[in-house]
PDB file of C-alpha atoms in Angstrom:
ATOM      1  CA  LYS A   1       0.000   0.000   0.000  1.00 65.00           C
ATOM      2  CA  PRO A   2       1.464   3.385  -0.947  1.00 67.00           C
ATOM      3  CA  GLY A   3       3.045   5.251   1.950  1.00 68.00           C
ATOM      4  CA  LEU A   4       2.984   2.321   4.389  1.00 73.00           C
ATOM      5  CA  VAL A   5       6.337   1.059   5.598  1.00 73.00           C
ATOM      6  CA  ASP A   6       5.106  -1.626   8.023  1.00 79.00           C
ATOM      7  CA  GLY A   7       7.400  -0.746  10.933  1.00 81.00           C
ATOM      8  CA  LEU A   8      10.443   0.110   8.812  1.00 79.00           C
ATOM      9  CA  ASP A   9      12.113   3.496   9.129  1.00 81.00           C
ATOM     10  CA  SER A  10      10.361   5.807   6.641  1.00 75.00           C
ATOM     11  CA  THR A  11      13.499   7.905   6.142  1.00 80.00           C
ATOM     12  CA  PRO A  12      15.002   7.152   2.715  1.00 77.00           C
ATOM     13  CA  GLY A  13      18.415   5.531   2.797  1.00 81.00           C
ATOM     14  CA  VAL A  14      21.509   7.167   1.380  1.00 86.00           C
ATOM     15  CA  ASP A  15      21.768   7.068  -2.417  1.00 88.00           C
ATOM     16  CA  LEU A  16      25.488   6.710  -3.120  1.00 84.00           C
ATOM     17  CA  SER A  17      24.962   7.636  -6.772  1.00 89.00           C
ATOM     18  CA  ASP A  18      23.136  10.876  -5.984  1.00 89.00           C
ATOM     19  CA  ASN A  19      26.148  13.159  -6.546  1.00 88.00           C
ATOM     20  CA  ASP A  20      27.805  11.097  -9.275  1.00 92.00           C
ATOM     21  CA  PRO A  21      27.815  13.244 -12.449  1.00 92.00           C
ATOM     22  CA  ARG A  22      28.451  10.242 -14.708  1.00 94.00           C
ATOM     23  CA  TYR A  23      24.814   9.094 -14.474  1.00 96.00           C
ATOM     24  CA  LEU A  24      22.440  10.275 -17.212  1.00 96.00           C
ATOM     25  CA  ARG A  25      19.509  11.361 -15.063  1.00 96.00           C
ATOM     26  CA  ASN A  26      17.367  13.702 -17.137  1.00 97.00           C
ATOM     27  CA  TRP A  27      15.553  12.265 -20.127  1.00 98.00           C
ATOM     28  CA  HIS A  28      12.440  12.753 -22.181  1.00 98.00           C
ATOM     29  CA  VAL A  29      10.075   9.855 -22.921  1.00 98.00           C
ATOM     30  CA  ASN A  30       7.427   9.331 -25.564  1.00 98.00           C
ATOM     31  CA  THR A  31       4.136   7.416 -25.324  1.00 96.00           C
ATOM     32  CA  PRO A  32       4.373   3.600 -25.350  1.00 95.00           C
ATOM     33  CA  VAL A  33       3.550   1.765 -28.591  1.00 92.00           C
ATOM     34  CA  GLU A  34       2.231  -1.810 -28.577  1.00 91.00           C
ATOM     35  CA  THR A  35       4.484  -3.773 -30.894  1.00 90.00           C
ATOM     36  CA  GLY A  36       3.075  -7.288 -30.849  1.00 82.00           C
ATOM     37  CA  ALA A  37       5.660  -9.936 -31.637  1.00 76.00           C
ATOM     38  CA  ILE A  38       7.679  -7.668 -33.946  1.00 75.00           C
ATOM     39  CA  ASP A  39      11.234  -7.309 -32.647  1.00 79.00           C
ATOM     40  CA  MET A  40      11.953  -3.815 -33.996  1.00 79.00           C
ATOM     41  CA  ASN A  41      10.649  -1.622 -36.770  1.00 81.00           C
ATOM     42  CA  TYR A  42      12.579   1.523 -37.629  1.00 83.00           C
ATOM     43  CA  SER A  43       9.295   3.309 -38.346  1.00 85.00           C
ATOM     44  CA  TRP A  44       8.940   3.392 -34.541  1.00 88.00           C
ATOM     45  CA  VAL A  45      12.078   5.534 -34.160  1.00 93.00           C
ATOM     46  CA  PRO A  46      10.969   9.024 -33.068  1.00 95.00           C
ATOM     47  CA  ASP A  47      10.943  11.868 -35.553  1.00 92.00           C
ATOM     48  CA  SER A  48      10.252  15.618 -35.427  1.00 93.00           C
ATOM     49  CA  THR A  49       6.526  15.002 -34.752  1.00 95.00           C
ATOM     50  CA  THR A  50       7.128  12.892 -31.623  1.00 96.00           C
ATOM     51  CA  LYS A  51       5.692  14.312 -28.415  1.00 97.00           C
ATOM     52  CA  TRP A  52       8.056  14.082 -25.458  1.00 98.00           C
ATOM     53  CA  GLU A  53       7.667  14.624 -21.735  1.00 98.00           C
ATOM     54  CA  PRO A  54      10.409  14.855 -19.111  1.00 98.00           C
ATOM     55  CA  ILE A  55      11.311  11.917 -16.876  1.00 98.00           C
ATOM     56  CA  SER A  56      14.048  11.949 -14.232  1.00 97.00           C
ATOM     57  CA  ALA A  57      16.055   9.244 -12.533  1.00 96.00           C
ATOM     58  CA  GLU A  58      15.117   7.831  -9.173  1.00 95.00           C
ATOM     59  CA  ARG A  59      17.477   6.206  -6.669  1.00 93.00           C
ATOM     60  CA  MET A  60      20.642   4.693  -8.137  1.00 94.00           C
ATOM     61  CA  GLY A  61      20.027   6.471 -11.459  1.00 95.00           C
ATOM     62  CA  LEU A  62      16.986   4.351 -12.383  1.00 96.00           C
ATOM     63  CA  ILE A  63      14.638   5.663 -15.069  1.00 97.00           C
ATOM     64  CA  ASN A  64      11.597   3.800 -13.749  1.00 96.00           C
ATOM     65  CA  LEU A  65       9.276   3.111 -16.683  1.00 96.00           C
ATOM     66  CA  THR A  66       7.141   0.818 -14.520  1.00 94.00           C
ATOM     67  CA  ARG A  67       6.234   3.723 -12.256  1.00 94.00           C
ATOM     68  CA  LYS A  68       5.451   5.901 -15.276  1.00 96.00           C
ATOM     69  CA  PHE A  69       3.501   3.422 -17.432  1.00 94.00           C
ATOM     70  CA  GLY A  70       2.677   0.430 -15.208  1.00 89.00           C
ATOM     71  CA  ALA A  71       2.703  -3.215 -16.170  1.00 82.00           C
ATOM     72  CA  SER A  72       1.356  -4.722 -19.372  1.00 82.00           C
ATOM     73  CA  LYS A  73       0.880  -8.210 -20.760  1.00 83.00           C
ATOM     74  CA  GLN A  74       1.292  -6.744 -24.258  1.00 89.00           C
ATOM     75  CA  ARG A  75       4.789  -5.954 -25.554  1.00 90.00           C
ATOM     76  CA  ARG A  76       5.334  -2.193 -25.519  1.00 94.00           C
ATOM     77  CA  LEU A  77       8.148   0.073 -26.695  1.00 95.00           C
ATOM     78  CA  VAL A  78       9.055   3.575 -25.533  1.00 96.00           C
ATOM     79  CA  TRP A  79      11.933   5.820 -26.480  1.00 97.00           C
ATOM     80  CA  LEU A  80      14.030   7.832 -24.055  1.00 98.00           C
ATOM     81  CA  ARG A  81      15.993  10.828 -25.332  1.00 98.00           C
ATOM     82  CA  THR A  82      18.659  13.009 -23.778  1.00 98.00           C
ATOM     83  CA  THR A  83      21.199  15.491 -25.096  1.00 97.00           C
ATOM     84  CA  ILE A  84      24.738  15.838 -23.849  1.00 95.00           C
ATOM     85  CA  ASN A  85      27.126  18.593 -24.842  1.00 94.00           C
ATOM     86  CA  ASN A  86      30.643  17.391 -25.481  1.00 92.00           C
ATOM     87  CA  PRO A  87      33.689  19.704 -25.701  1.00 92.00           C
ATOM     88  CA  SER A  88      35.451  17.653 -28.416  1.00 93.00           C
ATOM     89  CA  VAL A  89      35.201  14.572 -30.598  1.00 94.00           C
ATOM     90  CA  GLN A  90      35.779  11.551 -28.371  1.00 93.00           C
ATOM     91  CA  THR A  91      34.558   8.088 -27.459  1.00 94.00           C
ATOM     92  CA  LYS A  92      33.163   7.258 -24.040  1.00 95.00           C
ATOM     93  CA  LYS A  93      32.130   3.964 -22.526  1.00 96.00           C
ATOM     94  CA  MET A  94      28.484   3.640 -21.520  1.00 97.00           C
ATOM     95  CA  GLN A  95      27.381   1.251 -18.826  1.00 97.00           C
ATOM     96  CA  LEU A  96      23.715   0.407 -19.379  1.00 97.00           C
ATOM     97  CA  GLY A  97      21.286  -1.460 -17.207  1.00 96.00           C
ATOM     98  CA  PHE A  98      18.027  -2.298 -18.946  1.00 94.00           C
ATOM     99  CA  SER A  99      14.952  -4.464 -18.861  1.00 91.00           C
ATOM    100  CA  ASP A 100      13.949  -6.121 -21.174  1.00 89.00           C
ATOM    101  CA  GLU A 101      15.213  -4.992 -24.600  1.00 93.00           C
ATOM    102  CA  ALA A 102      17.260  -1.955 -25.664  1.00 96.00           C
ATOM    103  CA  TRP A 103      18.161  -0.160 -28.894  1.00 96.00           C
ATOM    104  CA  VAL A 104      20.678   2.672 -28.442  1.00 98.00           C
ATOM    105  CA  LEU A 105      21.066   5.369 -31.090  1.00 97.00           C
ATOM    106  CA  VAL A 106      23.669   8.137 -30.844  1.00 98.00           C
ATOM    107  CA  ASN A 107      23.024  11.012 -33.229  1.00 97.00           C
ATOM    108  CA  ASN A 108      20.550   8.716 -35.054  1.00 95.00           C
ATOM    109  CA  ARG A 109      23.125   5.937 -35.571  1.00 96.00           C
ATOM    110  CA  PRO A 110      22.691   2.546 -33.882  1.00 96.00           C
ATOM    111  CA  VAL A 111      25.515   1.727 -31.458  1.00 97.00           C
ATOM    112  CA  TYR A 112      24.028  -1.056 -29.300  1.00 96.00           C
ATOM    113  CA  ILE A 113      21.139  -3.539 -29.506  1.00 94.00           C
ATOM    114  CA  ASP A 114      20.492  -6.298 -26.976  1.00 93.00           C
ATOM    115  CA  LYS A 115      18.019  -8.277 -24.884  1.00 91.00           C
ATOM    116  CA  ASN A 116      17.932  -8.951 -21.146  1.00 89.00           C
ATOM    117  CA  TRP A 117      15.079 -11.363 -20.494  1.00 73.00           C
ATOM    118  CA  TYR A 118      14.477 -12.368 -16.896  1.00 74.00           C
ATOM    119  CA  GLY A 119      14.026 -16.130 -16.523  1.00 75.00           C
ATOM    120  CA  HIS A 120      15.511 -16.966 -19.948  1.00 74.00           C
ATOM    121  CA  PRO A 121      18.992 -18.157 -20.972  1.00 75.00           C
ATOM    122  CA  ILE A 122      19.473 -14.826 -22.810  1.00 79.00           C
ATOM    123  CA  ARG A 123      19.375 -12.898 -19.504  1.00 79.00           C
ATOM    124  CA  LYS A 124      22.258 -10.641 -18.479  1.00 83.00           C
ATOM    125  CA  GLU A 125      23.943 -10.660 -15.078  1.00 83.00           C
ATOM    126  CA  PRO A 126      22.628 -10.301 -12.442  1.00 79.00           C
ATOM    127  CA  GLY A 127      19.881 -12.785 -13.298  1.00 76.00           C
ATOM    128  CA  GLY A 128      18.069 -10.688 -15.894  1.00 76.00           C
ATOM    129  CA  ARG A 129      17.571  -7.699 -13.590  1.00 82.00           C
ATOM    130  CA  CYS A 130      18.353  -4.077 -14.521  1.00 88.00           C
ATOM    131  CA  SER A 131      21.920  -3.316 -13.428  1.00 91.00           C
ATOM    132  CA  LEU A 132      24.939  -1.417 -14.705  1.00 93.00           C
ATOM    133  CA  GLU A 133      26.480  -4.892 -15.091  1.00 93.00           C
ATOM    134  CA  ASN A 134      24.105  -5.650 -18.023  1.00 91.00           C
ATOM    135  CA  ALA A 135      26.052  -3.934 -20.808  1.00 95.00           C
ATOM    136  CA  ASN A 136      29.170  -1.911 -21.625  1.00 96.00           C
ATOM    137  CA  PHE A 137      29.765  -0.388 -25.053  1.00 97.00           C
ATOM    138  CA  LEU A 138      31.481   2.560 -26.717  1.00 96.00           C
ATOM    139  CA  VAL A 139      29.598   5.755 -27.557  1.00 96.00           C
ATOM    140  CA  PRO A 140      31.061   7.960 -30.321  1.00 96.00           C
ATOM    141  CA  LEU A 141      30.484  11.618 -29.499  1.00 96.00           C
ATOM    142  CA  GLN A 142      30.938  14.632 -31.724  1.00 97.00           C
ATOM    143  CA  GLN A 143      31.860  18.120 -30.574  1.00 96.00           C
ATOM    144  CA  GLY A 144      28.788  19.995 -29.346  1.00 97.00           C
ATOM    145  CA  ASP A 145      25.324  18.551 -28.777  1.00 97.00           C
ATOM    146  CA  ASN A 146      24.823  14.791 -29.059  1.00 98.00           C
ATOM    147  CA  THR A 147      21.433  13.105 -28.917  1.00 98.00           C
ATOM    148  CA  ILE A 148      21.211   9.720 -27.248  1.00 98.00           C
ATOM    149  CA  MET A 149      17.989   7.783 -27.744  1.00 98.00           C
ATOM    150  CA  ILE A 150      17.266   4.450 -26.124  1.00 98.00           C
ATOM    151  CA  GLY A 151      14.320   2.343 -27.208  1.00 97.00           C
ATOM    152  CA  VAL A 152      13.129   0.083 -24.380  1.00 96.00           C
ATOM    153  CA  ALA A 153      10.657  -2.758 -24.941  1.00 94.00           C
ATOM    154  CA  ASN A 154       8.945  -4.899 -22.318  1.00 91.00           C
ATOM    155  CA  ASP A 155       6.052  -7.315 -21.905  1.00 84.00           C
ATOM    156  CA  PHE A 156       6.698  -8.416 -18.341  1.00 78.00           C
ATOM    157  CA  TYR A 157       6.405  -6.378 -15.148  1.00 76.00           C
ATOM    158  CA  GLY A 158       9.375  -4.157 -14.341  1.00 86.00           C
ATOM    159  CA  TRP A 159      11.048  -2.075 -17.001  1.00 92.00           C
ATOM    160  CA  GLY A 160      13.539   0.766 -17.054  1.00 95.00           C
ATOM    161  CA  ILE A 161      17.150   1.757 -17.604  1.00 97.00           C
ATOM    162  CA  VAL A 162      20.206   3.011 -15.746  1.00 97.00           C
ATOM    163  CA  ALA A 163      22.843   4.756 -17.876  1.00 97.00           C
ATOM    164  CA  ARG A 164      26.289   5.947 -16.870  1.00 97.00           C
ATOM    165  CA  LEU A 165      29.070   7.369 -19.058  1.00 96.00           C
ATOM    166  CA  ILE A 166      32.702   6.669 -18.233  1.00 92.00           C
ATOM    167  CA  ASP A 167      35.320   9.144 -19.440  1.00 79.00           C
ATOM    168  CA  LEU A 168      37.914   7.025 -21.205  1.00 61.00           C
ATOM    169  CA  ALA A 169      40.320   9.952 -21.388  1.00 56.00           C
ATOM    170  CA  SER A 170      40.833   9.719 -17.619  1.00 46.00           C
ATOM    171  CA  TYR A 171      42.202   6.135 -17.732  1.00 37.00           C
TER     172      TYR A 171
END
């Protein structure tokens, strides 16, 4: 029941990621589309007519799509979009936690596509749950504004992402 903590301390615990600037916390999200059994159709990629609304990360950098859209027994797809300004051309590593499927586009070019299905052999560590351990890949960034869009599909309760950029220049 919302607001009931059943004897637990109602004070939120410390979020160790709260002051970590590497997390991508501020996104925009579009309205979910029911996709049926189709894996991906590029006609679903947002265009200039797409309506967006802001969504922000919760604890540990989680973009909680379950809280926003609820559960569904039908497969649905939403797109998340954020813009980052980069001082120069460079490549950064992205750590991405996601549930259940993800398509990552950087400046409208695909850079990562994968599945993380809980309860299936295709699941990512840890056990098909959303975690920064799910995926690591390189993100090519140009000088100036860069648009990152992540398509997320789900047909089982619990969906969202956690995204964190690692500055490779500092290694």
